[in-house]
Amino acid sequence: MTFTAMVLKMSEGLGRTCAIFFLTLLFSLPLGMVIALLRMSKNRVIAGITRFIISVLRGTPLMLQLLAVTYGPYYLFGFNVPRNKLIPVVIAFAINYAAYFAEIYRGGIESISKGQYEAAEVLGYTKLQTFMRIILPQVMKRIMPSVTNEVVTLVKDTSMAFTVSYQEMFTIGKQIANSQTSFLPFVVAGIFYFVFNALVDYVMGLIEKRLDYYD
Amino acid sequence: MNGNKNAPIFAVNNIQKSFADVPVLEDISLSVEQGNVVSIIGPSGSGKSTLLRCGTFLETADGGDILYNGEYAMKDGVYVDKAALRKFRSRFGLVFQNFNLFPHYSVLKNIAEPPMLQGVSREEAEDRAMGLLRKMGLEGRERAYPSQLSGGQQQRVAIARALAMNPEILFFDEPTSALDPELTGEVLKVIRQLAEEHMTMVVVTHEMPFAKAVSNRVIFMAGGVIVEQGDPLQVFDDPQEERTRQFLRVFEK
């Protein structure tokens, strides 16, 4: 296999890598907010259960969670393993990342001073208006560096889909490496991830800049 | 909700408040008539701020009455429902010690958005905001963000923001305590100007000369009770209670 052929073959999986990446963000970013709000609920039972779920999601390997979501239904209920593995892969990624985002959101929300809520209350803002107009925009700005960190990690984590043989770029690379007994596919994969993350850094930098209209 | 024309703008009767069984307010009663300026002085921990925060519903009082224009917002320790409480909020403005401006909003938006959320048109809200900025001596600063302003300027924006809601009474919770001494004057000047226009105000303050010059009535609080109140000249120059004399001596140095 020529080097060019190898690169071409691996790029065929890039679409799937991107699918995991974008779909995970699409679902985990909002889901993280829901989890954060449940975690901060005044109802102790809800807050406690959410806290436990977060600790399980953060305290066990993503790889294990991928296997559980993909094959768990088969072992537990005898359901067929889905033909399109993108579905379980995205479910596992989205839930796992949502747990991390939830803790980032929570940190951001809790860092906003009580005075902001009080000022809004006295000025007649409803709870929803206070959150959407006063709190959330300030939280977004504060948490951007941490979110960027997670997004960069996600790019690299997509490679874990190989554990359930989802044919994304790294899985293909690993198969080529095995059949050709070559280390080269891993080098190619490394370059792919590095370039991908350079783009991510650039885009996140733009977003941070846009949020930087005040101190 | 126009209330009784002859009733005081704001009144509390026998208000009580404890934090974890420690009483902070014990049977406090006071009323503020239209156009009056009432200053509340006293050592820290005396309950001055808590009184203001109970009156503005930021703290929940444990007992007593709170009235605006003779209408009960709380009666015998029971508050009216949330919707009614919201209407009461539109009657007062509150200026905080730490300004609490919205840092992600321009000065103009800080002042104009709250009325807009109550249904005032953008044009009218922004006109009103610009007028208030002029009055506060902050003309031309409407596009600035709070962090670009000095503390004194920020506090004047906060006063404009409170005034933009057309409150019947304005509460100040130690409005100059977070300011450098040289910035205190510009904020006090604005409050003094409002007093001259007969804005009804309650000012919790440590600025004794200011309280003496501007107030119609001074209330001295200590240990959760009103120790002494009356005409500012009398309270400052001829205090009747030993506790008041003791407190005022500190400021004579």
Short mmCIF file of C-alpha atoms in Angstrom, two decimals:
data_model
loop_
_atom_site.label_atom_id
_atom_site.label_comp_id
_atom_site.label_asym_id
_atom_site.label_seq_id
_atom_site.Cartn_x
_atom_site.Cartn_y
_atom_site.Cartn_z
CA MET A 1 0.00 0.00 0.00
CA THR A 2 1.42 3.38 -0.99
CA PHE A 3 1.51 6.26 1.45
CA THR A 4 -1.02 8.20 -0.66
CA ALA A 5 -3.39 5.27 -0.74
CA MET A 6 -3.11 4.97 3.03
CA VAL A 7 -3.89 8.66 3.57
CA LEU A 8 -6.82 8.49 1.15
CA LYS A 9 -8.22 5.41 2.83
CA MET A 10 -7.96 7.00 6.25
CA SER A 11 -9.55 10.25 5.08
CA GLU A 12 -12.60 8.24 4.12
CA GLY A 13 -13.14 7.85 7.86
CA LEU A 14 -12.73 11.54 8.54
CA GLY A 15 -16.38 12.18 7.74
CA ARG A 16 -17.35 9.76 10.51
CA THR A 17 -14.82 11.31 12.89
CA CYS A 18 -16.40 14.69 12.19
CA ALA A 19 -19.87 13.18 12.64
CA ILE A 20 -18.95 11.98 16.15
CA PHE A 21 -17.36 15.32 16.93
CA PHE A 22 -20.15 17.62 15.77
CA LEU A 23 -23.06 15.45 16.90
CA THR A 24 -21.49 15.05 20.34
CA LEU A 25 -21.17 18.81 20.69
CA LEU A 26 -24.66 19.38 19.33
CA PHE A 27 -26.19 17.16 22.02
CA SER A 28 -23.79 17.47 24.94
CA LEU A 29 -23.58 21.27 25.12
CA PRO A 30 -27.31 21.76 25.81
CA LEU A 31 -27.65 18.50 27.75
CA GLY A 32 -24.82 19.68 30.01
CA MET A 33 -26.87 22.76 30.91
CA VAL A 34 -29.86 20.61 31.82
CA ILE A 35 -27.64 18.41 34.01
CA ALA A 36 -26.01 21.48 35.61
CA LEU A 37 -29.40 22.94 36.50
CA LEU A 38 -30.57 19.60 37.95
CA ARG A 39 -27.33 19.36 39.89
CA MET A 40 -27.99 22.82 41.38
CA SER A 41 -31.65 22.05 42.10
CA LYS A 42 -32.93 23.05 45.51
CA ASN A 43 -34.57 19.64 45.69
CA ARG A 44 -31.95 17.58 47.47
CA VAL A 45 -33.06 14.27 45.97
CA ILE A 46 -32.78 15.58 42.40
CA ALA A 47 -29.45 17.28 43.15
CA GLY A 48 -28.14 14.12 44.86
CA ILE A 49 -29.13 11.74 42.08
CA THR A 50 -27.67 14.07 39.46
CA ARG A 51 -24.48 14.37 41.43
CA PHE A 52 -24.18 10.59 41.57
CA ILE A 53 -24.78 10.23 37.82
CA ILE A 54 -22.14 12.86 37.10
CA SER A 55 -19.63 11.08 39.33
CA VAL A 56 -20.26 7.77 37.56
CA LEU A 57 -19.89 9.35 34.13
CA ARG A 58 -16.70 11.11 35.11
CA GLY A 59 -15.36 8.30 37.26
CA THR A 60 -15.52 5.47 34.72
CA PRO A 61 -13.63 5.23 31.41
CA LEU A 62 -15.35 6.59 28.32
CA MET A 63 -14.24 3.38 26.61
CA LEU A 64 -16.29 1.35 29.08
CA GLN A 65 -19.28 3.61 28.57
CA LEU A 66 -18.97 3.16 24.80
CA LEU A 67 -19.03 -0.61 25.19
CA ALA A 68 -21.92 -0.44 27.63
CA VAL A 69 -24.10 1.72 25.39
CA THR A 70 -23.26 -0.27 22.26
CA TYR A 71 -23.46 -3.84 23.59
CA GLY A 72 -25.30 -3.41 26.88
CA PRO A 73 -28.79 -3.59 25.32
CA TYR A 74 -27.84 -6.88 23.67
CA TYR A 75 -26.55 -8.52 26.83
CA LEU A 76 -29.30 -7.13 29.03
CA PHE A 77 -32.36 -7.34 26.82
CA GLY A 78 -31.27 -9.31 23.77
CA PHE A 79 -31.67 -6.30 21.47
CA ASN A 80 -29.68 -6.43 18.25
CA VAL A 81 -26.50 -4.38 18.20
CA PRO A 82 -27.41 -1.47 15.92
CA ARG A 83 -26.12 -1.75 12.35
CA ASN A 84 -25.14 1.89 12.38
CA LYS A 85 -22.79 2.22 15.34
CA LEU A 86 -22.83 6.02 15.03
CA ILE A 87 -25.98 6.05 17.16
CA PRO A 88 -24.60 4.33 20.27
CA VAL A 89 -21.25 6.04 19.83
CA VAL A 90 -22.84 9.51 19.79
CA ILE A 91 -25.13 8.62 22.70
CA ALA A 92 -22.17 7.49 24.82
CA PHE A 93 -20.04 10.50 23.86
CA ALA A 94 -22.86 13.01 24.33
CA ILE A 95 -23.76 11.75 27.79
CA ASN A 96 -20.14 11.55 28.91
CA TYR A 97 -19.26 15.01 27.63
CA ALA A 98 -22.49 16.48 28.99
CA ALA A 99 -21.33 15.44 32.48
CA TYR A 100 -18.09 17.37 32.03
CA PHE A 101 -19.82 20.37 30.50
CA ALA A 102 -22.36 20.32 33.36
CA GLU A 103 -19.58 20.77 35.90
CA ILE A 104 -18.02 23.56 33.85
CA TYR A 105 -21.39 25.33 33.60
CA ARG A 106 -22.02 24.87 37.29
CA GLY A 107 -18.65 26.39 38.14
CA GLY A 108 -19.43 29.32 35.84
CA ILE A 109 -22.92 29.90 37.20
CA GLU A 110 -21.75 29.72 40.80
CA SER A 111 -19.00 32.24 40.11
CA ILE A 112 -21.53 34.97 39.30
CA SER A 113 -22.05 37.19 42.34
CA LYS A 114 -25.31 37.16 44.26
CA GLY A 115 -25.53 40.90 43.64
CA GLN A 116 -26.29 40.32 39.97
CA TYR A 117 -29.35 38.27 40.88
CA GLU A 118 -30.44 40.81 43.48
CA ALA A 119 -30.06 43.78 41.12
CA ALA A 120 -32.08 41.97 38.46
CA GLU A 121 -34.76 41.00 40.96
CA VAL A 122 -35.18 44.54 42.25
CA LEU A 123 -35.34 45.83 38.66
CA GLY A 124 -38.27 43.52 37.92
CA TYR A 125 -36.52 40.81 35.90
CA THR A 126 -38.25 37.45 36.04
CA LYS A 127 -36.17 34.39 36.99
CA LEU A 128 -35.97 33.35 33.34
CA GLN A 129 -35.01 36.86 32.16
CA THR A 130 -32.35 37.03 34.86
CA PHE A 131 -30.83 33.74 33.76
CA MET A 132 -31.00 34.30 30.01
CA ARG A 133 -30.05 38.00 29.92
CA ILE A 134 -27.86 38.58 32.95
CA ILE A 135 -26.32 35.32 34.13
CA LEU A 136 -25.82 33.16 31.04
CA PRO A 137 -23.94 35.73 28.90
CA GLN A 138 -21.47 36.27 31.74
CA VAL A 139 -21.14 32.54 32.33
CA MET A 140 -20.41 31.89 28.64
CA LYS A 141 -17.51 34.28 28.66
CA ARG A 142 -16.04 32.89 31.86
CA ILE A 143 -16.21 29.24 30.84
CA MET A 144 -14.88 29.53 27.30
CA PRO A 145 -11.30 28.48 28.16
CA SER A 146 -12.56 25.35 29.95
CA VAL A 147 -14.98 24.54 27.14
CA THR A 148 -12.17 24.88 24.59
CA ASN A 149 -10.19 22.38 26.63
CA GLU A 150 -12.99 19.85 26.48
CA VAL A 151 -13.57 20.38 22.77
CA VAL A 152 -9.89 19.78 22.05
CA THR A 153 -10.03 16.60 24.11
CA LEU A 154 -13.13 15.49 22.24
CA VAL A 155 -11.29 15.67 18.91
CA LYS A 156 -8.78 13.14 20.20
CA ASP A 157 -11.35 11.05 22.06
CA THR A 158 -13.25 10.32 18.84
CA SER A 159 -10.51 7.75 18.24
CA MET A 160 -12.01 5.66 21.04
CA ALA A 161 -14.82 4.64 18.70
CA PHE A 162 -12.40 1.96 17.49
CA THR A 163 -13.35 -0.09 20.57
CA VAL A 164 -16.76 -0.74 19.00
CA SER A 165 -15.30 -0.98 15.48
CA TYR A 166 -17.01 2.14 14.20
CA GLN A 167 -15.24 2.90 10.94
CA GLU A 168 -13.93 6.35 11.70
CA MET A 169 -10.49 7.57 10.74
CA PHE A 170 -8.52 6.05 13.62
CA THR A 171 -10.28 2.68 13.39
CA ILE A 172 -9.36 2.48 9.70
CA GLY A 173 -5.81 3.55 10.49
CA LYS A 174 -5.52 0.83 13.13
CA GLN A 175 -6.76 -1.80 10.68
CA ILE A 176 -4.20 -0.68 8.09
CA ALA A 177 -1.48 -0.71 10.74
CA ASN A 178 -2.40 -4.29 11.64
CA SER A 179 -2.60 -5.59 8.08
CA GLN A 180 0.54 -3.80 6.87
CA THR A 181 2.45 -4.17 10.13
CA SER A 182 3.30 -0.51 9.85
CA PHE A 183 3.42 2.31 12.34
CA LEU A 184 2.86 4.90 9.63
CA PRO A 185 -0.98 5.02 9.90
CA PHE A 186 -0.63 6.18 13.50
CA VAL A 187 1.66 9.00 12.40
CA VAL A 188 -0.91 9.98 9.79
CA ALA A 189 -3.68 9.84 12.42
CA GLY A 190 -1.60 12.04 14.72
CA ILE A 191 -1.21 14.63 11.97
CA PHE A 192 -4.93 14.52 11.20
CA TYR A 193 -5.83 15.17 14.86
CA PHE A 194 -3.24 17.89 15.16
CA VAL A 195 -4.58 19.76 12.12
CA PHE A 196 -8.17 19.23 13.28
CA ASN A 197 -7.30 20.74 16.65
CA ALA A 198 -5.45 23.64 15.08
CA LEU A 199 -8.75 24.48 13.37
CA VAL A 200 -10.66 24.02 16.63
CA ASP A 201 -8.23 26.34 18.41
CA TYR A 202 -8.65 28.94 15.70
CA VAL A 203 -12.46 28.83 15.81
CA MET A 204 -12.62 28.84 19.62
CA GLY A 205 -10.21 31.78 19.59
CA LEU A 206 -12.62 33.68 17.35
CA ILE A 207 -15.52 32.92 19.67
CA GLU A 208 -13.53 34.01 22.71
CA LYS A 209 -12.65 37.22 20.95
CA ARG A 210 -16.31 37.88 20.18
CA LEU A 211 -17.19 37.41 23.83
CA ASP A 212 -14.40 39.75 24.84
CA TYR A 213 -16.38 42.97 24.36
CA TYR A 214 -16.29 43.72 28.10
CA ASP A 215 -14.01 43.08 31.05
CA MET B 1 -52.50 50.15 42.88
CA ASN B 2 -52.42 53.80 43.82
CA GLY B 3 -52.86 53.27 47.50
CA ASN B 4 -53.93 55.79 50.05
CA LYS B 5 -52.81 59.32 49.15
CA ASN B 6 -52.24 60.29 52.77
CA ALA B 7 -50.43 57.15 53.76
CA PRO B 8 -46.64 57.19 54.04
CA ILE B 9 -44.83 56.07 50.89
CA PHE B 10 -43.13 53.33 52.86
CA ALA B 11 -43.69 51.93 56.31
CA VAL B 12 -42.71 48.93 58.37
CA ASN B 13 -44.40 47.92 61.62
CA ASN B 14 -42.82 45.70 64.25
CA ILE B 15 -40.61 43.99 61.75
CA GLN B 16 -38.52 41.07 63.01
CA LYS B 17 -35.74 39.08 61.49
CA SER B 18 -33.35 36.47 62.84
CA PHE B 19 -30.45 34.71 61.18
CA ALA B 20 -30.08 31.22 62.64
CA ASP B 21 -31.84 32.21 65.87
CA VAL B 22 -29.76 35.37 66.27
CA PRO B 23 -32.17 38.30 66.20
CA VAL B 24 -31.01 41.00 63.78
CA LEU B 25 -34.14 43.14 63.77
CA GLU B 26 -36.33 43.38 66.83
CA ASP B 27 -39.68 45.08 66.42
CA ILE B 28 -38.53 47.84 64.13
CA SER B 29 -41.14 50.36 63.06
CA LEU B 30 -40.62 53.32 60.79
CA SER B 31 -42.43 55.28 58.15
CA VAL B 32 -41.26 57.55 55.37
CA GLU B 33 -43.45 60.38 54.14
CA GLN B 34 -43.56 61.64 50.59
CA GLY B 35 -40.56 63.83 49.74
CA ASN B 36 -38.66 63.00 52.91
CA VAL B 37 -35.11 61.81 53.24
CA VAL B 38 -34.48 59.42 56.10
CA SER B 39 -30.93 58.45 57.00
CA ILE B 40 -30.20 55.32 58.96
CA ILE B 41 -26.92 55.31 60.84
CA GLY B 42 -25.36 52.92 63.29
CA PRO B 43 -22.46 50.53 63.85
CA SER B 44 -21.97 47.61 61.50
CA GLY B 45 -24.09 44.64 62.45
CA SER B 46 -26.78 46.92 63.84
CA GLY B 47 -29.33 45.67 61.30
CA LYS B 48 -29.49 48.78 59.06
CA SER B 49 -28.82 46.93 55.85
CA THR B 50 -31.01 44.00 56.86
CA LEU B 51 -33.86 46.43 57.42
CA LEU B 52 -33.40 47.81 53.91
CA ARG B 53 -33.13 44.34 52.45
CA CYS B 54 -36.33 43.25 54.20
CA GLY B 55 -38.11 46.35 52.92
CA THR B 56 -37.02 45.55 49.36
CA PHE B 57 -37.88 41.82 49.69
CA LEU B 58 -34.28 40.66 49.26
CA GLU B 59 -34.53 39.15 52.74
CA THR B 60 -37.63 37.51 54.10
CA ALA B 61 -38.70 39.11 57.35
CA ASP B 62 -39.97 36.78 60.06
CA GLY B 63 -42.77 38.98 61.30
CA GLY B 64 -44.41 42.39 61.12
CA ASP B 65 -45.88 44.50 58.33
CA ILE B 66 -44.40 46.13 55.25
CA LEU B 67 -46.51 48.75 53.52
CA TYR B 68 -46.16 50.87 50.42
CA ASN B 69 -48.66 53.73 50.18
CA GLY B 70 -50.68 52.11 52.91
CA GLU B 71 -50.96 48.82 51.02
CA TYR B 72 -49.67 45.70 52.66
CA ALA B 73 -46.83 43.87 50.96
CA MET B 74 -46.52 41.83 54.15
CA LYS B 75 -49.02 41.64 56.95
CA ASP B 76 -48.25 39.91 60.25
CA GLY B 77 -45.32 38.13 58.68
CA VAL B 78 -47.28 36.92 55.64
CA TYR B 79 -46.29 38.23 52.22
CA VAL B 80 -48.72 38.89 49.40
CA ASP B 81 -48.45 36.46 46.47
CA LYS B 82 -45.60 36.60 43.96
CA ALA B 83 -47.49 38.53 41.29
CA ALA B 84 -48.52 41.21 43.77
CA LEU B 85 -44.98 41.37 45.17
CA ARG B 86 -43.69 42.01 41.65
CA LYS B 87 -45.98 45.05 41.42
CA PHE B 88 -44.66 46.33 44.73
CA ARG B 89 -41.12 46.05 43.36
CA SER B 90 -41.94 48.57 40.67
CA ARG B 91 -42.56 51.18 43.37
CA PHE B 92 -39.06 51.35 44.77
CA GLY B 93 -35.50 51.49 43.54
CA LEU B 94 -32.46 50.16 45.37
CA VAL B 95 -28.87 51.31 45.06
CA PHE B 96 -26.34 48.77 46.30
CA GLN B 97 -23.05 49.23 48.06
CA ASN B 98 -21.28 47.32 45.27
CA PHE B 99 -23.25 48.97 42.44
CA ASN B 100 -24.14 45.58 40.90
CA LEU B 101 -24.20 46.94 37.39
CA PHE B 102 -24.45 44.35 34.64
CA PRO B 103 -20.86 44.16 33.37
CA HIS B 104 -21.76 42.77 29.95
CA TYR B 105 -24.15 45.65 29.21
CA SER B 106 -23.19 49.11 28.07
CA VAL B 107 -24.10 51.95 30.42
CA LEU B 108 -27.07 52.77 28.18
CA LYS B 109 -28.36 49.19 28.17
CA ASN B 110 -27.93 48.91 31.94
CA ILE B 111 -30.33 51.83 32.34
CA ALA B 112 -32.69 51.28 29.41
CA GLU B 113 -33.30 47.53 29.47
CA PRO B 114 -35.22 47.21 32.77
CA PRO B 115 -37.96 49.68 31.72
CA MET B 116 -38.08 48.05 28.28
CA LEU B 117 -38.81 44.68 29.88
CA GLN B 118 -41.76 46.38 31.58
CA GLY B 119 -43.17 47.45 28.23
CA VAL B 120 -41.60 50.88 27.74
CA SER B 121 -40.58 51.42 24.10
CA ARG B 122 -36.88 51.38 23.25
CA GLU B 123 -37.02 54.97 22.09
CA GLU B 124 -38.60 56.22 25.29
CA ALA B 125 -36.37 54.08 27.53
CA GLU B 126 -33.22 55.29 25.80
CA ASP B 127 -34.37 58.91 25.86
CA ARG B 128 -35.03 58.61 29.54
CA ALA B 129 -31.63 56.95 30.07
CA MET B 130 -29.83 59.71 28.19
CA GLY B 131 -31.63 62.33 30.23
CA LEU B 132 -30.67 60.62 33.47
CA LEU B 133 -27.04 60.28 32.37
CA ARG B 134 -26.95 64.02 31.70
CA LYS B 135 -28.39 64.61 35.15
CA MET B 136 -25.74 62.33 36.70
CA GLY B 137 -22.99 64.25 34.89
CA LEU B 138 -22.19 61.24 32.70
CA GLU B 139 -23.05 62.62 29.30
CA GLY B 140 -21.13 60.87 26.54
CA ARG B 141 -20.46 57.72 28.60
CA GLU B 142 -23.50 55.79 27.37
CA ARG B 143 -21.47 53.44 25.15
CA ALA B 144 -18.93 52.61 27.86
CA TYR B 145 -18.95 49.37 29.81
CA PRO B 146 -19.05 49.50 33.62
CA SER B 147 -15.45 48.28 33.96
CA GLN B 148 -14.29 51.33 32.01
CA LEU B 149 -15.76 53.67 34.63
CA SER B 150 -14.52 54.74 38.05
CA GLY B 151 -16.40 53.50 41.11
CA GLY B 152 -18.08 56.86 41.55
CA GLN B 153 -19.22 56.87 37.94
CA GLN B 154 -20.49 53.30 38.27
CA GLN B 155 -22.52 54.21 41.31
CA ARG B 156 -24.03 57.17 39.47
CA VAL B 157 -25.00 54.84 36.63
CA ALA B 158 -26.59 52.55 39.23
CA ILE B 159 -28.57 55.51 40.58
CA ALA B 160 -29.68 56.40 37.04
CA ARG B 161 -30.69 52.76 36.49
CA ALA B 162 -32.84 52.83 39.62
CA LEU B 163 -34.40 56.17 38.67
CA ALA B 164 -35.23 54.96 35.15
CA MET B 165 -37.94 52.77 36.65
CA ASN B 166 -39.68 55.90 38.01
CA PRO B 167 -39.72 54.65 41.59
CA GLU B 168 -41.75 56.39 44.26
CA ILE B 169 -38.98 55.83 46.77
CA LEU B 170 -35.28 55.16 46.46
CA PHE B 171 -33.31 53.05 48.95
CA PHE B 172 -29.55 53.39 49.27
CA ASP B 173 -27.58 50.65 51.00
CA GLU B 174 -24.29 52.28 52.00
CA PRO B 175 -23.89 53.83 48.54
CA THR B 176 -20.39 55.20 49.16
CA SER B 177 -18.86 52.49 51.35
CA ALA B 178 -17.10 50.81 48.42
CA LEU B 179 -15.66 54.06 47.11
CA ASP B 180 -12.36 55.83 47.61
CA PRO B 181 -12.84 58.98 49.70
CA GLU B 182 -12.26 61.27 46.72
CA LEU B 183 -15.03 59.55 44.76
CA THR B 184 -17.52 59.65 47.62
CA GLY B 185 -18.27 63.31 47.08
CA GLU B 186 -19.53 62.98 43.52
CA VAL B 187 -22.06 60.33 44.57
CA LEU B 188 -23.22 62.26 47.62
CA LYS B 189 -23.65 65.33 45.44
CA VAL B 190 -26.06 63.45 43.19
CA ILE B 191 -28.06 62.14 46.15
CA ARG B 192 -28.17 65.64 47.61
CA GLN B 193 -29.47 66.94 44.28
CA LEU B 194 -32.24 64.30 44.35
CA ALA B 195 -33.12 65.40 47.88
CA GLU B 196 -33.48 68.96 46.67
CA GLU B 197 -35.92 67.68 44.05
CA HIS B 198 -37.89 66.06 46.89
CA MET B 199 -37.21 62.50 45.89
CA THR B 200 -38.34 60.24 48.74
CA MET B 201 -35.26 58.38 49.97
CA VAL B 202 -33.96 56.10 52.69
CA VAL B 203 -30.18 56.17 52.97
CA VAL B 204 -28.15 53.76 55.06
CA THR B 205 -24.85 55.55 55.45
CA HIS B 206 -21.68 56.12 57.43
CA GLU B 207 -21.31 59.66 56.05
CA MET B 208 -22.37 61.63 59.09
CA PRO B 209 -21.98 65.20 57.74
CA PHE B 210 -24.00 64.14 54.71
CA ALA B 211 -26.75 62.57 56.82
CA LYS B 212 -26.88 65.67 58.97
CA ALA B 213 -27.11 68.04 56.01
CA VAL B 214 -29.52 66.19 53.76
CA SER B 215 -31.95 64.24 55.95
CA ASN B 216 -35.32 65.25 57.31
CA ARG B 217 -34.94 62.55 59.89
CA VAL B 218 -32.10 60.46 61.24
CA ILE B 219 -32.51 57.02 62.72
CA PHE B 220 -29.80 55.56 64.89
CA MET B 221 -29.86 51.78 65.07
CA ALA B 222 -27.81 49.47 67.25
CA GLY B 223 -28.22 45.82 68.12
CA GLY B 224 -31.28 45.37 65.94
CA VAL B 225 -33.35 48.13 67.51
CA ILE B 226 -33.93 51.83 66.83
CA VAL B 227 -32.13 53.48 69.72
CA GLU B 228 -32.96 57.03 68.82
CA GLN B 229 -34.51 58.99 65.98
CA GLY B 230 -35.46 62.52 65.18
CA ASP B 231 -34.41 65.74 63.58
CA PRO B 232 -30.79 65.46 62.35
CA LEU B 233 -29.65 68.48 64.34
CA GLN B 234 -31.06 67.00 67.49
CA VAL B 235 -29.68 63.49 66.97
CA PHE B 236 -26.22 64.71 66.00
CA ASP B 237 -25.85 67.72 68.28
CA ASP B 238 -27.90 66.72 71.28
CA PRO B 239 -28.30 62.95 71.34
CA GLN B 240 -30.52 61.73 74.18
CA GLU B 241 -29.19 58.20 74.49
CA GLU B 242 -25.79 57.18 75.81
CA ARG B 243 -25.41 54.56 73.04
CA THR B 244 -25.89 57.27 70.40
CA ARG B 245 -23.34 59.56 72.04
CA GLN B 246 -20.88 56.71 72.23
CA PHE B 247 -21.32 55.95 68.53
CA LEU B 248 -21.06 59.57 67.40
CA ARG B 249 -17.91 60.18 69.45
CA VAL B 250 -16.03 57.87 67.11
CA PHE B 251 -16.74 60.25 64.22
CA GLU B 252 -15.64 63.36 66.06
CA LYS B 253 -11.96 62.47 65.87
#
